[in-house]
Amino acid sequence: MLPVILALLAALGFALSGVFVRMAGPRVAVLTGTAVSVVASLTIAVIPAIVLELPALQRISIAGFLWILLLAFVNYPLGRTLNYASVRRIGAARAAPLFSSSPLWSVVLAVAFLGERPNVMIIAGTVAIVAGVVLIVTERHPR
Amino acid sequence: MKLLDLAKASAVNLYAHLPLAVRRQEMTGYIFGLMAGFFYGAWNVIAKTTINDYQIPPILFATVAFCFGVLMFAPFLVMGVPKALVNSRFSLAMFALSGIASGSAIIALSFSLEKADVTVVAPVVSVSPLITLVIVRVFMERLEKVTWTLLMGVLLVVGGTVMVVVGDTVL
């Protein structure tokens, strides 16, 4: 039961993240806002990381750090900035399902670069995600 | 070619009733949202491989990534924050709360994945857009309108995401 509660809390956290950005309004530049949010995320994550996993820090190789550096670039200057810019333009409710389609992109990348083969369930899920995105994007008078 | 022209014409018609600036803003918003989804998807693929290959605990991994993120944004912190503190402290506080919410979400997700399989955790986490919809409907009705079409779209995306995640990990 605990893992499900934690997963629900994670879902609530991700949802609130977009809502707060929407509430922030247009007065602060997206890049500045994203920078502040990354600092806030770090302050929340650093204590459990130090308390629970500090010895493991010494075991991370240079290559491991370089991969994390690349991932940080993909996630924060690219992913989070675009996420916030999207919320500012179309609102939290419409933007959330768009970046929640990330598992679809994971599968597309895995098929393209890792040679994985999608099964029926993945193909059906992909069709559902694309249909949902098309419904949201093509809706008339969305405001 | 005819199909492409038809699609272009349909897209133009759908947005024809809106002023040009609004149309542009909306289209870029949708494109940015999809691009964010793409980058998060890429992150998922590379992060899974990196965590497994280098045996890095997920919370430590996220924290080191946040540190690198802060370094990358350092110029914007130095130049943007003093100005933003004068312009709107409220907006800045909202962005900080957004970071706290997503940081907490990542920690909760890491602990959850330590205790249960991804097939249990991922479908639960993917209901996040539905929670957003409920919060917007209850607390932000004047800012955003929740329509039946939007609800249907979100349900399709959430359902499809669950199917993709389960299909990718179980079958």
PDB file of N, CA, C and O in Angstrom, chain B residues 122-159:
ATOM      1  N   ALA B 122       4.242   3.166 -12.151  1.00  0.00           N
ATOM      2  CA  ALA B 122       4.088   4.037 -13.333  1.00  0.00           C
ATOM      3  C   ALA B 122       2.622   4.344 -13.679  1.00  0.00           C
ATOM      4  O   ALA B 122       2.289   5.508 -13.936  1.00  0.00           O
ATOM      5  N   PRO B 123       1.721   3.342 -13.675  1.00  0.00           N
ATOM      6  CA  PRO B 123       0.328   3.681 -13.980  1.00  0.00           C
ATOM      7  C   PRO B 123      -0.286   4.655 -12.973  1.00  0.00           C
ATOM      8  O   PRO B 123      -1.072   5.515 -13.348  1.00  0.00           O
ATOM      9  N   VAL B 124       0.108   4.524 -11.684  1.00  0.00           N
ATOM     10  CA  VAL B 124      -0.440   5.442 -10.664  1.00  0.00           C
ATOM     11  C   VAL B 124       0.070   6.864 -10.920  1.00  0.00           C
ATOM     12  O   VAL B 124      -0.699   7.829 -10.880  1.00  0.00           O
ATOM     13  N   VAL B 125       1.373   6.976 -11.205  1.00  0.00           N
ATOM     14  CA  VAL B 125       1.961   8.309 -11.437  1.00  0.00           C
ATOM     15  C   VAL B 125       1.365   8.957 -12.691  1.00  0.00           C
ATOM     16  O   VAL B 125       1.190  10.173 -12.749  1.00  0.00           O
ATOM     17  N   SER B 126       1.002   8.123 -13.673  1.00  0.00           N
ATOM     18  CA  SER B 126       0.516   8.698 -14.933  1.00  0.00           C
ATOM     19  C   SER B 126      -0.878   9.336 -14.812  1.00  0.00           C
ATOM     20  O   SER B 126      -1.343   9.938 -15.778  1.00  0.00           O
ATOM     21  N   VAL B 127      -1.521   9.227 -13.629  1.00  0.00           N
ATOM     22  CA  VAL B 127      -2.813   9.926 -13.474  1.00  0.00           C
ATOM     23  C   VAL B 127      -2.611  11.417 -13.178  1.00  0.00           C
ATOM     24  O   VAL B 127      -3.582  12.157 -13.038  1.00  0.00           O
ATOM     25  N   SER B 128      -1.360  11.841 -13.112  1.00  0.00           N
ATOM     26  CA  SER B 128      -1.045  13.236 -12.788  1.00  0.00           C
ATOM     27  C   SER B 128      -1.838  14.276 -13.614  1.00  0.00           C
ATOM     28  O   SER B 128      -2.352  15.240 -13.035  1.00  0.00           O
ATOM     29  N   PRO B 129      -2.000  14.111 -14.956  1.00  0.00           N
ATOM     30  CA  PRO B 129      -2.793  15.110 -15.690  1.00  0.00           C
ATOM     31  C   PRO B 129      -4.252  15.186 -15.224  1.00  0.00           C
ATOM     32  O   PRO B 129      -4.862  16.247 -15.273  1.00  0.00           O
ATOM     33  N   LEU B 130      -4.783  14.045 -14.751  1.00  0.00           N
ATOM     34  CA  LEU B 130      -6.160  14.057 -14.241  1.00  0.00           C
ATOM     35  C   LEU B 130      -6.237  14.868 -12.948  1.00  0.00           C
ATOM     36  O   LEU B 130      -7.206  15.601 -12.712  1.00  0.00           O
ATOM     37  N   ILE B 131      -5.202  14.726 -12.097  1.00  0.00           N
ATOM     38  CA  ILE B 131      -5.158  15.518 -10.852  1.00  0.00           C
ATOM     39  C   ILE B 131      -5.072  17.010 -11.202  1.00  0.00           C
ATOM     40  O   ILE B 131      -5.753  17.833 -10.601  1.00  0.00           O
ATOM     41  N   THR B 132      -4.239  17.327 -12.213  1.00  0.00           N
ATOM     42  CA  THR B 132      -4.140  18.726 -12.660  1.00  0.00           C
ATOM     43  C   THR B 132      -5.516  19.248 -13.068  1.00  0.00           C
ATOM     44  O   THR B 132      -5.917  20.350 -12.694  1.00  0.00           O
ATOM     45  N   LEU B 133      -6.234  18.414 -13.817  1.00  0.00           N
ATOM     46  CA  LEU B 133      -7.566  18.796 -14.303  1.00  0.00           C
ATOM     47  C   LEU B 133      -8.508  19.093 -13.135  1.00  0.00           C
ATOM     48  O   LEU B 133      -9.248  20.084 -13.152  1.00  0.00           O
ATOM     49  N   VAL B 134      -8.468  18.234 -12.115  1.00  0.00           N
ATOM     50  CA  VAL B 134      -9.342  18.422 -10.942  1.00  0.00           C
ATOM     51  C   VAL B 134      -8.972  19.717 -10.213  1.00  0.00           C
ATOM     52  O   VAL B 134      -9.851  20.525  -9.873  1.00  0.00           O
ATOM     53  N   ILE B 135      -7.655  19.940 -10.011  1.00  0.00           N
ATOM     54  CA  ILE B 135      -7.216  21.151  -9.299  1.00  0.00           C
ATOM     55  C   ILE B 135      -7.648  22.400 -10.079  1.00  0.00           C
ATOM     56  O   ILE B 135      -8.180  23.359  -9.509  1.00  0.00           O
ATOM     57  N   VAL B 136      -7.439  22.356 -11.406  1.00  0.00           N
ATOM     58  CA  VAL B 136      -7.814  23.504 -12.242  1.00  0.00           C
ATOM     59  C   VAL B 136      -9.322  23.739 -12.174  1.00  0.00           C
ATOM     60  O   VAL B 136      -9.787  24.873 -12.023  1.00  0.00           O
ATOM     61  N   ARG B 137     -10.089  22.653 -12.246  1.00  0.00           N
ATOM     62  CA  ARG B 137     -11.569  22.761 -12.225  1.00  0.00           C
ATOM     63  C   ARG B 137     -12.054  23.342 -10.899  1.00  0.00           C
ATOM     64  O   ARG B 137     -12.973  24.165 -10.861  1.00  0.00           O
ATOM     65  N   VAL B 138     -11.425  22.935  -9.798  1.00  0.00           N
ATOM     66  CA  VAL B 138     -11.899  23.351  -8.470  1.00  0.00           C
ATOM     67  C   VAL B 138     -11.374  24.743  -8.085  1.00  0.00           C
ATOM     68  O   VAL B 138     -12.127  25.571  -7.582  1.00  0.00           O
ATOM     69  N   PHE B 139     -10.073  24.977  -8.338  1.00  0.00           N
ATOM     70  CA  PHE B 139      -9.469  26.198  -7.793  1.00  0.00           C
ATOM     71  C   PHE B 139      -9.168  27.281  -8.834  1.00  0.00           C
ATOM     72  O   PHE B 139      -8.901  28.419  -8.466  1.00  0.00           O
ATOM     73  N   MET B 140      -9.121  26.927 -10.116  1.00  0.00           N
ATOM     74  CA  MET B 140      -8.676  27.925 -11.093  1.00  0.00           C
ATOM     75  C   MET B 140      -9.664  28.068 -12.245  1.00  0.00           C
ATOM     76  O   MET B 140      -9.264  28.297 -13.387  1.00  0.00           O
ATOM     77  N   GLU B 141     -10.934  27.970 -11.923  1.00  0.00           N
ATOM     78  CA  GLU B 141     -11.931  27.950 -12.989  1.00  0.00           C
ATOM     79  C   GLU B 141     -11.930  29.238 -13.817  1.00  0.00           C
ATOM     80  O   GLU B 141     -12.227  29.219 -15.011  1.00  0.00           O
ATOM     81  N   ARG B 142     -11.571  30.355 -13.156  1.00  0.00           N
ATOM     82  CA  ARG B 142     -11.577  31.624 -13.885  1.00  0.00           C
ATOM     83  C   ARG B 142     -10.379  31.734 -14.829  1.00  0.00           C
ATOM     84  O   ARG B 142     -10.409  32.443 -15.823  1.00  0.00           O
ATOM     85  N   LEU B 143      -9.294  31.024 -14.504  1.00  0.00           N
ATOM     86  CA  LEU B 143      -8.087  31.088 -15.342  1.00  0.00           C
ATOM     87  C   LEU B 143      -8.156  30.132 -16.530  1.00  0.00           C
ATOM     88  O   LEU B 143      -7.705  30.445 -17.621  1.00  0.00           O
ATOM     89  N   GLU B 144      -8.688  28.935 -16.279  1.00  0.00           N
ATOM     90  CA  GLU B 144      -8.723  27.918 -17.339  1.00  0.00           C
ATOM     91  C   GLU B 144     -10.071  27.220 -17.356  1.00  0.00           C
ATOM     92  O   GLU B 144     -10.652  26.964 -16.302  1.00  0.00           O
ATOM     93  N   LYS B 145     -10.513  26.882 -18.558  1.00  0.00           N
ATOM     94  CA  LYS B 145     -11.806  26.220 -18.689  1.00  0.00           C
ATOM     95  C   LYS B 145     -11.584  24.732 -18.945  1.00  0.00           C
ATOM     96  O   LYS B 145     -10.828  24.363 -19.856  1.00  0.00           O
ATOM     97  N   VAL B 146     -12.227  23.892 -18.152  1.00  0.00           N
ATOM     98  CA  VAL B 146     -12.123  22.440 -18.372  1.00  0.00           C
ATOM     99  C   VAL B 146     -13.360  21.990 -19.151  1.00  0.00           C
ATOM    100  O   VAL B 146     -14.485  22.105 -18.663  1.00  0.00           O
ATOM    101  N   THR B 147     -13.137  21.518 -20.375  1.00  0.00           N
ATOM    102  CA  THR B 147     -14.260  21.106 -21.230  1.00  0.00           C
ATOM    103  C   THR B 147     -14.330  19.578 -21.304  1.00  0.00           C
ATOM    104  O   THR B 147     -13.388  18.885 -20.898  1.00  0.00           O
ATOM    105  N   TRP B 148     -15.442  19.084 -21.838  1.00  0.00           N
ATOM    106  CA  TRP B 148     -15.586  17.626 -21.990  1.00  0.00           C
ATOM    107  C   TRP B 148     -14.541  17.085 -22.973  1.00  0.00           C
ATOM    108  O   TRP B 148     -14.015  15.986 -22.777  1.00  0.00           O
ATOM    109  N   THR B 149     -14.262  17.865 -24.028  1.00  0.00           N
ATOM    110  CA  THR B 149     -13.266  17.419 -25.021  1.00  0.00           C
ATOM    111  C   THR B 149     -11.899  17.265 -24.351  1.00  0.00           C
ATOM    112  O   THR B 149     -11.187  16.289 -24.589  1.00  0.00           O
ATOM    113  N   LEU B 150     -11.566  18.263 -23.499  1.00  0.00           N
ATOM    114  CA  LEU B 150     -10.277  18.198 -22.800  1.00  0.00           C
ATOM    115  C   LEU B 150     -10.238  16.972 -21.892  1.00  0.00           C
ATOM    116  O   LEU B 150      -9.233  16.246 -21.859  1.00  0.00           O
ATOM    117  N   LEU B 151     -11.339  16.747 -21.163  1.00  0.00           N
ATOM    118  CA  LEU B 151     -11.398  15.583 -20.267  1.00  0.00           C
ATOM    119  C   LEU B 151     -11.210  14.276 -21.054  1.00  0.00           C
ATOM    120  O   LEU B 151     -10.443  13.392 -20.651  1.00  0.00           O
ATOM    121  N   MET B 152     -11.883  14.186 -22.207  1.00  0.00           N
ATOM    122  CA  MET B 152     -11.751  12.985 -23.046  1.00  0.00           C
ATOM    123  C   MET B 152     -10.308  12.817 -23.521  1.00  0.00           C
ATOM    124  O   MET B 152      -9.753  11.710 -23.510  1.00  0.00           O
ATOM    125  N   GLY B 153      -9.705  13.930 -23.956  1.00  0.00           N
ATOM    126  CA  GLY B 153      -8.307  13.898 -24.421  1.00  0.00           C
ATOM    127  C   GLY B 153      -7.371  13.430 -23.323  1.00  0.00           C
ATOM    128  O   GLY B 153      -6.508  12.573 -23.541  1.00  0.00           O
ATOM    129  N   VAL B 154      -7.565  13.986 -22.101  1.00  0.00           N
ATOM    130  CA  VAL B 154      -6.697  13.617 -20.973  1.00  0.00           C
ATOM    131  C   VAL B 154      -6.889  12.133 -20.632  1.00  0.00           C
ATOM    132  O   VAL B 154      -5.916  11.405 -20.388  1.00  0.00           O
ATOM    133  N   LEU B 155      -8.153  11.664 -20.626  1.00  0.00           N
ATOM    134  CA  LEU B 155      -8.407  10.247 -20.326  1.00  0.00           C
ATOM    135  C   LEU B 155      -7.729   9.335 -21.342  1.00  0.00           C
ATOM    136  O   LEU B 155      -7.159   8.296 -20.979  1.00  0.00           O
ATOM    137  N   LEU B 156      -7.779   9.741 -22.623  1.00  0.00           N
ATOM    138  CA  LEU B 156      -7.121   8.937 -23.667  1.00  0.00           C
ATOM    139  C   LEU B 156      -5.604   8.902 -23.457  1.00  0.00           C
ATOM    140  O   LEU B 156      -4.973   7.842 -23.569  1.00  0.00           O
ATOM    141  N   VAL B 157      -5.021  10.072 -23.137  1.00  0.00           N
ATOM    142  CA  VAL B 157      -3.557  10.134 -22.932  1.00  0.00           C
ATOM    143  C   VAL B 157      -3.169   9.294 -21.710  1.00  0.00           C
ATOM    144  O   VAL B 157      -2.213   8.505 -21.774  1.00  0.00           O
ATOM    145  N   VAL B 158      -3.922   9.450 -20.602  1.00  0.00           N
ATOM    146  CA  VAL B 158      -3.594   8.694 -19.379  1.00  0.00           C
ATOM    147  C   VAL B 158      -3.742   7.184 -19.638  1.00  0.00           C
ATOM    148  O   VAL B 158      -2.852   6.395 -19.305  1.00  0.00           O
ATOM    149  N   GLY B 159      -4.855   6.802 -20.261  1.00  0.00           N
ATOM    150  CA  GLY B 159      -5.080   5.378 -20.571  1.00  0.00           C
ATOM    151  C   GLY B 159      -3.989   4.836 -21.483  1.00  0.00           C
ATOM    152  O   GLY B 159      -3.443   3.750 -21.263  1.00  0.00           O
TER     153      GLY B 159
END
